[in-house]
Amino acid sequence: MQAYLANPSSYERHVAQATNLGVVTTDALVSWNAPHLELEPGQAPRVFEEVVQLLKGNPSDEELRRALGSLRAACDADYEQACVFLKEQVQLAVKSEGGEVRPKKREPRFSGAEYALAILGCRLDVDGRLRDCQVIENGPDHEAEHIIAQLSTHRYKPWMLAGHPMSRPYVASFNLNFGGTQDPDLSTEMKLEWARKRVGWAPTSTAAWTNLAAQLAVHAPDHPHYPRVLARAYALAPEDWWTATEMAWQRTQAGQHSAALMALRPAIRRSSLGEHPNPYVLETAAAAHFGLNQCTEALTHQRKAVELLPPEWPTPEKKRFQARLQDYQSACTPSAPAAP
């Protein structure tokens, strides 16, 4: 659905033929991330005001990183002002100098299409330089050092929070495609093979595990290893909307409705703030609320999910969404009192 909303003309290829990448996050660089903060809704306004006051002064780099984490936690706790502040006052890093990073030249060595990645995690300082790069995935030919040398010549406009430059983790992925410069069109079997190899080469890589989870979800959803792979992907990338929504759906099916809503909070907020709200995120939230006998919330989310389904979306799915809404309406409508 997210691929369709982004580009209806190419979503099928994006989902079914996407190259083995996954969610590239900074989670592997835990020393550069503030501890994950969770707030209750009642705590969020006070935390937000404290951050706003801090940002009116001259905060240190460490204070800025903590402030960003606090804003995200307040937003996840459904405090709308924090979400709007993040959307308006955070500017992502942008490269200002440096050419395209290229892998080593090599002769094609394989008869079929193959795929590999190098993923690096660095610190992007306020002066726009990348430092302390760590190797997250190195690919079968170990090209990380060659790539790091090229990155040393790059310059960036750093992250900005309310006008303050700040240092942040910076993770970059590079296609080490064998035998060409274009993304190879891998068969399903090869996609799954390379996805499994990546978690073996890089067992702590968020991108490798989220990719394997996504490949199994698309191509082998009934595979017995899928729940374990998804759990590992979610543990590494709990903020990613897809892993969060998929884990929440699994928990809902298992009757773990409160845990499902906890997993889903960032995905709900991110979807509602984004350009394209995702009906499947809302459907998952509705199911969790219904399981907790929270009829008002369940009906609100499911109605919105039905409303947001694109007209061109497959008819069986549209009917399923509508049927679920009718189920909730029937279950949540008070029975008429018996006649005396």
PDB file of N, CA and C in Angstrom, residues 48-119:
ATOM      1  N   PHE A  48       7.480  18.673  26.206  1.00  0.00           N
ATOM      2  CA  PHE A  48       7.550  19.524  25.015  1.00  0.00           C
ATOM      3  C   PHE A  48       7.918  20.954  25.385  1.00  0.00           C
ATOM      4  N   GLU A  49       7.297  21.511  26.397  1.00  0.00           N
ATOM      5  CA  GLU A  49       7.595  22.889  26.798  1.00  0.00           C
ATOM      6  C   GLU A  49       9.035  23.031  27.277  1.00  0.00           C
ATOM      7  N   GLU A  50       9.530  22.025  27.974  1.00  0.00           N
ATOM      8  CA  GLU A  50      10.925  22.064  28.424  1.00  0.00           C
ATOM      9  C   GLU A  50      11.878  22.091  27.231  1.00  0.00           C
ATOM     10  N   VAL A  51      11.580  21.321  26.212  1.00  0.00           N
ATOM     11  CA  VAL A  51      12.429  21.295  25.024  1.00  0.00           C
ATOM     12  C   VAL A  51      12.379  22.634  24.299  1.00  0.00           C
ATOM     13  N   VAL A  52      11.198  23.203  24.164  1.00  0.00           N
ATOM     14  CA  VAL A  52      11.067  24.491  23.486  1.00  0.00           C
ATOM     15  C   VAL A  52      11.880  25.559  24.207  1.00  0.00           C
ATOM     16  N   GLN A  53      11.822  25.571  25.514  1.00  0.00           N
ATOM     17  CA  GLN A  53      12.612  26.549  26.269  1.00  0.00           C
ATOM     18  C   GLN A  53      14.101  26.316  26.084  1.00  0.00           C
ATOM     19  N   LEU A  54      14.511  25.068  26.080  1.00  0.00           N
ATOM     20  CA  LEU A  54      15.927  24.748  25.875  1.00  0.00           C
ATOM     21  C   LEU A  54      16.400  25.269  24.525  1.00  0.00           C
ATOM     22  N   LEU A  55      15.589  25.093  23.497  1.00  0.00           N
ATOM     23  CA  LEU A  55      15.995  25.466  22.149  1.00  0.00           C
ATOM     24  C   LEU A  55      16.008  26.976  21.932  1.00  0.00           C
ATOM     25  N   LYS A  56      15.445  27.733  22.846  1.00  0.00           N
ATOM     26  CA  LYS A  56      15.520  29.188  22.751  1.00  0.00           C
ATOM     27  C   LYS A  56      16.887  29.713  23.186  1.00  0.00           C
ATOM     28  N   GLY A  57      17.659  28.868  23.849  1.00  0.00           N
ATOM     29  CA  GLY A  57      18.984  29.258  24.311  1.00  0.00           C
ATOM     30  C   GLY A  57      20.072  28.783  23.379  1.00  0.00           C
ATOM     31  N   ASN A  58      21.189  28.350  23.980  1.00  0.00           N
ATOM     32  CA  ASN A  58      22.345  27.888  23.207  1.00  0.00           C
ATOM     33  C   ASN A  58      22.706  26.477  23.669  1.00  0.00           C
ATOM     34  N   PRO A  59      21.886  25.482  23.323  1.00  0.00           N
ATOM     35  CA  PRO A  59      22.103  24.134  23.842  1.00  0.00           C
ATOM     36  C   PRO A  59      23.353  23.481  23.265  1.00  0.00           C
ATOM     37  N   SER A  60      23.922  22.585  24.051  1.00  0.00           N
ATOM     38  CA  SER A  60      25.074  21.813  23.581  1.00  0.00           C
ATOM     39  C   SER A  60      24.612  20.753  22.598  1.00  0.00           C
ATOM     40  N   ASP A  61      25.580  20.130  21.936  1.00  0.00           N
ATOM     41  CA  ASP A  61      25.251  19.092  20.970  1.00  0.00           C
ATOM     42  C   ASP A  61      24.556  17.923  21.657  1.00  0.00           C
ATOM     43  N   GLU A  62      25.019  17.543  22.835  1.00  0.00           N
ATOM     44  CA  GLU A  62      24.384  16.449  23.566  1.00  0.00           C
ATOM     45  C   GLU A  62      22.960  16.817  23.958  1.00  0.00           C
ATOM     46  N   GLU A  63      22.740  18.046  24.383  1.00  0.00           N
ATOM     47  CA  GLU A  63      21.393  18.488  24.735  1.00  0.00           C
ATOM     48  C   GLU A  63      20.475  18.473  23.519  1.00  0.00           C
ATOM     49  N   LEU A  64      21.003  18.815  22.366  1.00  0.00           N
ATOM     50  CA  LEU A  64      20.192  18.782  21.145  1.00  0.00           C
ATOM     51  C   LEU A  64      19.768  17.360  20.804  1.00  0.00           C
ATOM     52  N   ARG A  65      20.668  16.406  20.948  1.00  0.00           N
ATOM     53  CA  ARG A  65      20.312  15.020  20.650  1.00  0.00           C
ATOM     54  C   ARG A  65      19.239  14.513  21.609  1.00  0.00           C
ATOM     55  N   ARG A  66      19.371  14.883  22.886  1.00  0.00           N
ATOM     56  CA  ARG A  66      18.337  14.482  23.849  1.00  0.00           C
ATOM     57  C   ARG A  66      17.014  15.166  23.537  1.00  0.00           C
ATOM     58  N   ALA A  67      17.082  16.434  23.138  1.00  0.00           N
ATOM     59  CA  ALA A  67      15.859  17.170  22.812  1.00  0.00           C
ATOM     60  C   ALA A  67      15.121  16.531  21.648  1.00  0.00           C
ATOM     61  N   LEU A  68      15.867  16.087  20.643  1.00  0.00           N
ATOM     62  CA  LEU A  68      15.239  15.432  19.499  1.00  0.00           C
ATOM     63  C   LEU A  68      14.526  14.152  19.941  1.00  0.00           C
ATOM     64  N   GLY A  69      15.166  13.374  20.799  1.00  0.00           N
ATOM     65  CA  GLY A  69      14.525  12.167  21.312  1.00  0.00           C
ATOM     66  C   GLY A  69      13.273  12.474  22.120  1.00  0.00           C
ATOM     67  N   SER A  70      13.310  13.559  22.898  1.00  0.00           N
ATOM     68  CA  SER A  70      12.142  13.937  23.699  1.00  0.00           C
ATOM     69  C   SER A  70      10.989  14.383  22.813  1.00  0.00           C
ATOM     70  N   LEU A  71      11.296  15.118  21.752  1.00  0.00           N
ATOM     71  CA  LEU A  71      10.252  15.555  20.829  1.00  0.00           C
ATOM     72  C   LEU A  71       9.590  14.363  20.147  1.00  0.00           C
ATOM     73  N   ARG A  72      10.390  13.409  19.745  1.00  0.00           N
ATOM     74  CA  ARG A  72       9.833  12.228  19.095  1.00  0.00           C
ATOM     75  C   ARG A  72       8.961  11.435  20.065  1.00  0.00           C
ATOM     76  N   ALA A  73       9.400  11.329  21.315  1.00  0.00           N
ATOM     77  CA  ALA A  73       8.605  10.607  22.308  1.00  0.00           C
ATOM     78  C   ALA A  73       7.290  11.328  22.576  1.00  0.00           C
ATOM     79  N   ALA A  74       7.320  12.661  22.640  1.00  0.00           N
ATOM     80  CA  ALA A  74       6.086  13.423  22.853  1.00  0.00           C
ATOM     81  C   ALA A  74       5.137  13.266  21.668  1.00  0.00           C
ATOM     82  N   CYS A  75       5.683  13.244  20.468  1.00  0.00           N
ATOM     83  CA  CYS A  75       4.858  13.043  19.280  1.00  0.00           C
ATOM     84  C   CYS A  75       4.232  11.655  19.298  1.00  0.00           C
ATOM     85  N   ASP A  76       5.033  10.626  19.635  1.00  0.00           N
ATOM     86  CA  ASP A  76       4.514   9.270  19.693  1.00  0.00           C
ATOM     87  C   ASP A  76       3.430   9.112  20.756  1.00  0.00           C
ATOM     88  N   ALA A  77       3.465  10.007  21.775  1.00  0.00           N
ATOM     89  CA  ALA A  77       2.430   9.992  22.810  1.00  0.00           C
ATOM     90  C   ALA A  77       1.206  10.811  22.404  1.00  0.00           C
ATOM     91  N   ASP A  78       1.112  11.113  21.105  1.00  0.00           N
ATOM     92  CA  ASP A  78      -0.059  11.786  20.524  1.00  0.00           C
ATOM     93  C   ASP A  78      -0.178  13.251  20.927  1.00  0.00           C
ATOM     94  N   TYR A  79       0.957  13.894  21.212  1.00  0.00           N
ATOM     95  CA  TYR A  79       0.907  15.327  21.490  1.00  0.00           C
ATOM     96  C   TYR A  79       1.150  16.060  20.169  1.00  0.00           C
ATOM     97  N   GLU A  80       0.083  16.611  19.606  1.00  0.00           N
ATOM     98  CA  GLU A  80       0.116  17.152  18.251  1.00  0.00           C
ATOM     99  C   GLU A  80       1.137  18.264  18.081  1.00  0.00           C
ATOM    100  N   GLN A  81       1.309  19.120  19.092  1.00  0.00           N
ATOM    101  CA  GLN A  81       2.249  20.238  18.956  1.00  0.00           C
ATOM    102  C   GLN A  81       3.669  19.737  18.749  1.00  0.00           C
ATOM    103  N   ALA A  82       4.020  18.640  19.410  1.00  0.00           N
ATOM    104  CA  ALA A  82       5.369  18.087  19.238  1.00  0.00           C
ATOM    105  C   ALA A  82       5.545  17.555  17.826  1.00  0.00           C
ATOM    106  N   CYS A  83       4.512  16.922  17.282  1.00  0.00           N
ATOM    107  CA  CYS A  83       4.592  16.393  15.920  1.00  0.00           C
ATOM    108  C   CYS A  83       4.748  17.513  14.898  1.00  0.00           C
ATOM    109  N   VAL A  84       3.971  18.573  15.067  1.00  0.00           N
ATOM    110  CA  VAL A  84       4.075  19.705  14.157  1.00  0.00           C
ATOM    111  C   VAL A  84       5.447  20.358  14.270  1.00  0.00           C
ATOM    112  N   PHE A  85       5.960  20.483  15.485  1.00  0.00           N
ATOM    113  CA  PHE A  85       7.277  21.081  15.701  1.00  0.00           C
ATOM    114  C   PHE A  85       8.351  20.271  14.982  1.00  0.00           C
ATOM    115  N   LEU A  86       8.283  18.950  15.094  1.00  0.00           N
ATOM    116  CA  LEU A  86       9.253  18.097  14.397  1.00  0.00           C
ATOM    117  C   LEU A  86       9.181  18.298  12.895  1.00  0.00           C
ATOM    118  N   LYS A  87       7.981  18.354  12.380  1.00  0.00           N
ATOM    119  CA  LYS A  87       7.805  18.483  10.940  1.00  0.00           C
ATOM    120  C   LYS A  87       8.358  19.812  10.436  1.00  0.00           C
ATOM    121  N   GLU A  88       8.211  20.866  11.233  1.00  0.00           N
ATOM    122  CA  GLU A  88       8.592  22.204  10.789  1.00  0.00           C
ATOM    123  C   GLU A  88      10.018  22.591  11.156  1.00  0.00           C
ATOM    124  N   GLN A  89      10.555  22.022  12.225  1.00  0.00           N
ATOM    125  CA  GLN A  89      11.819  22.527  12.773  1.00  0.00           C
ATOM    126  C   GLN A  89      12.999  21.583  12.615  1.00  0.00           C
ATOM    127  N   VAL A  90      12.802  20.419  12.025  1.00  0.00           N
ATOM    128  CA  VAL A  90      13.918  19.503  11.782  1.00  0.00           C
ATOM    129  C   VAL A  90      14.266  19.546  10.300  1.00  0.00           C
ATOM    130  N   GLN A  91      15.531  19.804  10.007  1.00  0.00           N
ATOM    131  CA  GLN A  91      16.026  19.776   8.639  1.00  0.00           C
ATOM    132  C   GLN A  91      17.081  18.678   8.534  1.00  0.00           C
ATOM    133  N   LEU A  92      16.884  17.769   7.612  1.00  0.00           N
ATOM    134  CA  LEU A  92      17.810  16.656   7.452  1.00  0.00           C
ATOM    135  C   LEU A  92      19.100  17.114   6.788  1.00  0.00           C
ATOM    136  N   ALA A  93      20.143  16.334   6.982  1.00  0.00           N
ATOM    137  CA  ALA A  93      21.432  16.628   6.364  1.00  0.00           C
ATOM    138  C   ALA A  93      21.342  16.510   4.851  1.00  0.00           C
ATOM    139  N   VAL A  94      22.081  17.375   4.165  1.00  0.00           N
ATOM    140  CA  VAL A  94      22.101  17.382   2.704  1.00  0.00           C
ATOM    141  C   VAL A  94      23.549  17.479   2.230  1.00  0.00           C
ATOM    142  N   LYS A  95      23.930  16.623   1.288  1.00  0.00           N
ATOM    143  CA  LYS A  95      25.298  16.680   0.767  1.00  0.00           C
ATOM    144  C   LYS A  95      25.479  17.934  -0.070  1.00  0.00           C
ATOM    145  N   SER A  96      26.566  18.652   0.174  1.00  0.00           N
ATOM    146  CA  SER A  96      26.847  19.882  -0.563  1.00  0.00           C
ATOM    147  C   SER A  96      28.059  19.757  -1.478  1.00  0.00           C
ATOM    148  N   GLU A  97      28.988  18.841  -1.154  1.00  0.00           N
ATOM    149  CA  GLU A  97      30.178  18.649  -1.985  1.00  0.00           C
ATOM    150  C   GLU A  97      30.516  17.163  -2.038  1.00  0.00           C
ATOM    151  N   GLY A  98      31.024  16.735  -3.206  1.00  0.00           N
ATOM    152  CA  GLY A  98      31.484  15.356  -3.329  1.00  0.00           C
ATOM    153  C   GLY A  98      30.800  14.635  -4.470  1.00  0.00           C
ATOM    154  N   GLY A  99      31.581  13.821  -5.156  1.00  0.00           N
ATOM    155  CA  GLY A  99      31.055  13.091  -6.301  1.00  0.00           C
ATOM    156  C   GLY A  99      30.374  11.803  -5.896  1.00  0.00           C
ATOM    157  N   GLU A 100      29.928  11.078  -6.903  1.00  0.00           N
ATOM    158  CA  GLU A 100      29.253   9.801  -6.672  1.00  0.00           C
ATOM    159  C   GLU A 100      30.255   8.765  -6.182  1.00  0.00           C
ATOM    160  N   VAL A 101      29.872   8.034  -5.159  1.00  0.00           N
ATOM    161  CA  VAL A 101      30.726   6.966  -4.644  1.00  0.00           C
ATOM    162  C   VAL A 101      30.613   5.751  -5.556  1.00  0.00           C
ATOM    163  N   ARG A 102      31.758   5.228  -5.958  1.00  0.00           N
ATOM    164  CA  ARG A 102      31.768   4.091  -6.885  1.00  0.00           C
ATOM    165  C   ARG A 102      32.534   2.910  -6.295  1.00  0.00           C
ATOM    166  N   PRO A 103      32.024   1.706  -6.510  1.00  0.00           N
ATOM    167  CA  PRO A 103      32.770   0.525  -6.074  1.00  0.00           C
ATOM    168  C   PRO A 103      33.980   0.303  -6.966  1.00  0.00           C
ATOM    169  N   LYS A 104      34.843  -0.611  -6.568  1.00  0.00           N
ATOM    170  CA  LYS A 104      36.003  -0.931  -7.377  1.00  0.00           C
ATOM    171  C   LYS A 104      35.562  -1.509  -8.712  1.00  0.00           C
ATOM    172  N   LYS A 105      36.341  -1.216  -9.736  1.00  0.00           N
ATOM    173  CA  LYS A 105      36.043  -1.811 -11.035  1.00  0.00           C
ATOM    174  C   LYS A 105      36.395  -3.290 -10.988  1.00  0.00           C
ATOM    175  N   ARG A 106      35.545  -4.089 -11.556  1.00  0.00           N
ATOM    176  CA  ARG A 106      35.794  -5.527 -11.558  1.00  0.00           C
ATOM    177  C   ARG A 106      35.238  -6.142 -12.835  1.00  0.00           C
ATOM    178  N   GLU A 107      35.805  -7.230 -13.216  1.00  0.00           N
ATOM    179  CA  GLU A 107      35.274  -7.981 -14.344  1.00  0.00           C
ATOM    180  C   GLU A 107      34.095  -8.826 -13.852  1.00  0.00           C
ATOM    181  N   PRO A 108      33.059  -8.932 -14.658  1.00  0.00           N
ATOM    182  CA  PRO A 108      31.945  -9.802 -14.255  1.00  0.00           C
ATOM    183  C   PRO A 108      32.435 -11.223 -14.020  1.00  0.00           C
ATOM    184  N   ARG A 109      32.035 -11.780 -12.879  1.00  0.00           N
ATOM    185  CA  ARG A 109      32.513 -13.112 -12.525  1.00  0.00           C
ATOM    186  C   ARG A 109      31.391 -14.124 -12.411  1.00  0.00           C
ATOM    187  N   PHE A 110      30.162 -13.675 -12.607  1.00  0.00           N
ATOM    188  CA  PHE A 110      29.044 -14.569 -12.398  1.00  0.00           C
ATOM    189  C   PHE A 110      28.172 -14.598 -13.647  1.00  0.00           C
ATOM    190  N   SER A 111      27.624 -15.755 -13.935  1.00  0.00           N
ATOM    191  CA  SER A 111      26.778 -15.871 -15.113  1.00  0.00           C
ATOM    192  C   SER A 111      25.389 -15.299 -14.881  1.00  0.00           C
ATOM    193  N   GLY A 112      24.921 -15.283 -13.629  1.00  0.00           N
ATOM    194  CA  GLY A 112      23.590 -14.765 -13.318  1.00  0.00           C
ATOM    195  C   GLY A 112      23.677 -13.461 -12.564  1.00  0.00           C
ATOM    196  N   ALA A 113      22.529 -12.804 -12.440  1.00  0.00           N
ATOM    197  CA  ALA A 113      22.473 -11.549 -11.686  1.00  0.00           C
ATOM    198  C   ALA A 113      22.710 -11.834 -10.203  1.00  0.00           C
ATOM    199  N   GLU A 114      23.533 -11.007  -9.583  1.00  0.00           N
ATOM    200  CA  GLU A 114      23.769 -11.128  -8.150  1.00  0.00           C
ATOM    201  C   GLU A 114      23.726  -9.733  -7.547  1.00  0.00           C
ATOM    202  N   TYR A 115      23.637  -9.695  -6.238  1.00  0.00           N
ATOM    203  CA  TYR A 115      23.426  -8.405  -5.597  1.00  0.00           C
ATOM    204  C   TYR A 115      24.155  -8.382  -4.265  1.00  0.00           C
ATOM    205  N   ALA A 116      24.741  -7.245  -3.955  1.00  0.00           N
ATOM    206  CA  ALA A 116      25.382  -7.089  -2.657  1.00  0.00           C
ATOM    207  C   ALA A 116      25.395  -5.621  -2.305  1.00  0.00           C
ATOM    208  N   LEU A 117      25.551  -5.352  -1.028  1.00  0.00           N
ATOM    209  CA  LEU A 117      25.550  -3.988  -0.518  1.00  0.00           C
ATOM    210  C   LEU A 117      26.733  -3.772   0.393  1.00  0.00           C
ATOM    211  N   ALA A 118      27.124  -2.511   0.498  1.00  0.00           N
ATOM    212  CA  ALA A 118      27.970  -2.074   1.603  1.00  0.00           C
ATOM    213  C   ALA A 118      27.167  -1.022   2.350  1.00  0.00           C
ATOM    214  N   ILE A 119      27.106  -1.138   3.666  1.00  0.00           N
ATOM    215  CA  ILE A 119      26.398  -0.167   4.497  1.00  0.00           C
ATOM    216  C   ILE A 119      27.349   0.324   5.568  1.00  0.00           C
TER     217      ILE A 119
END
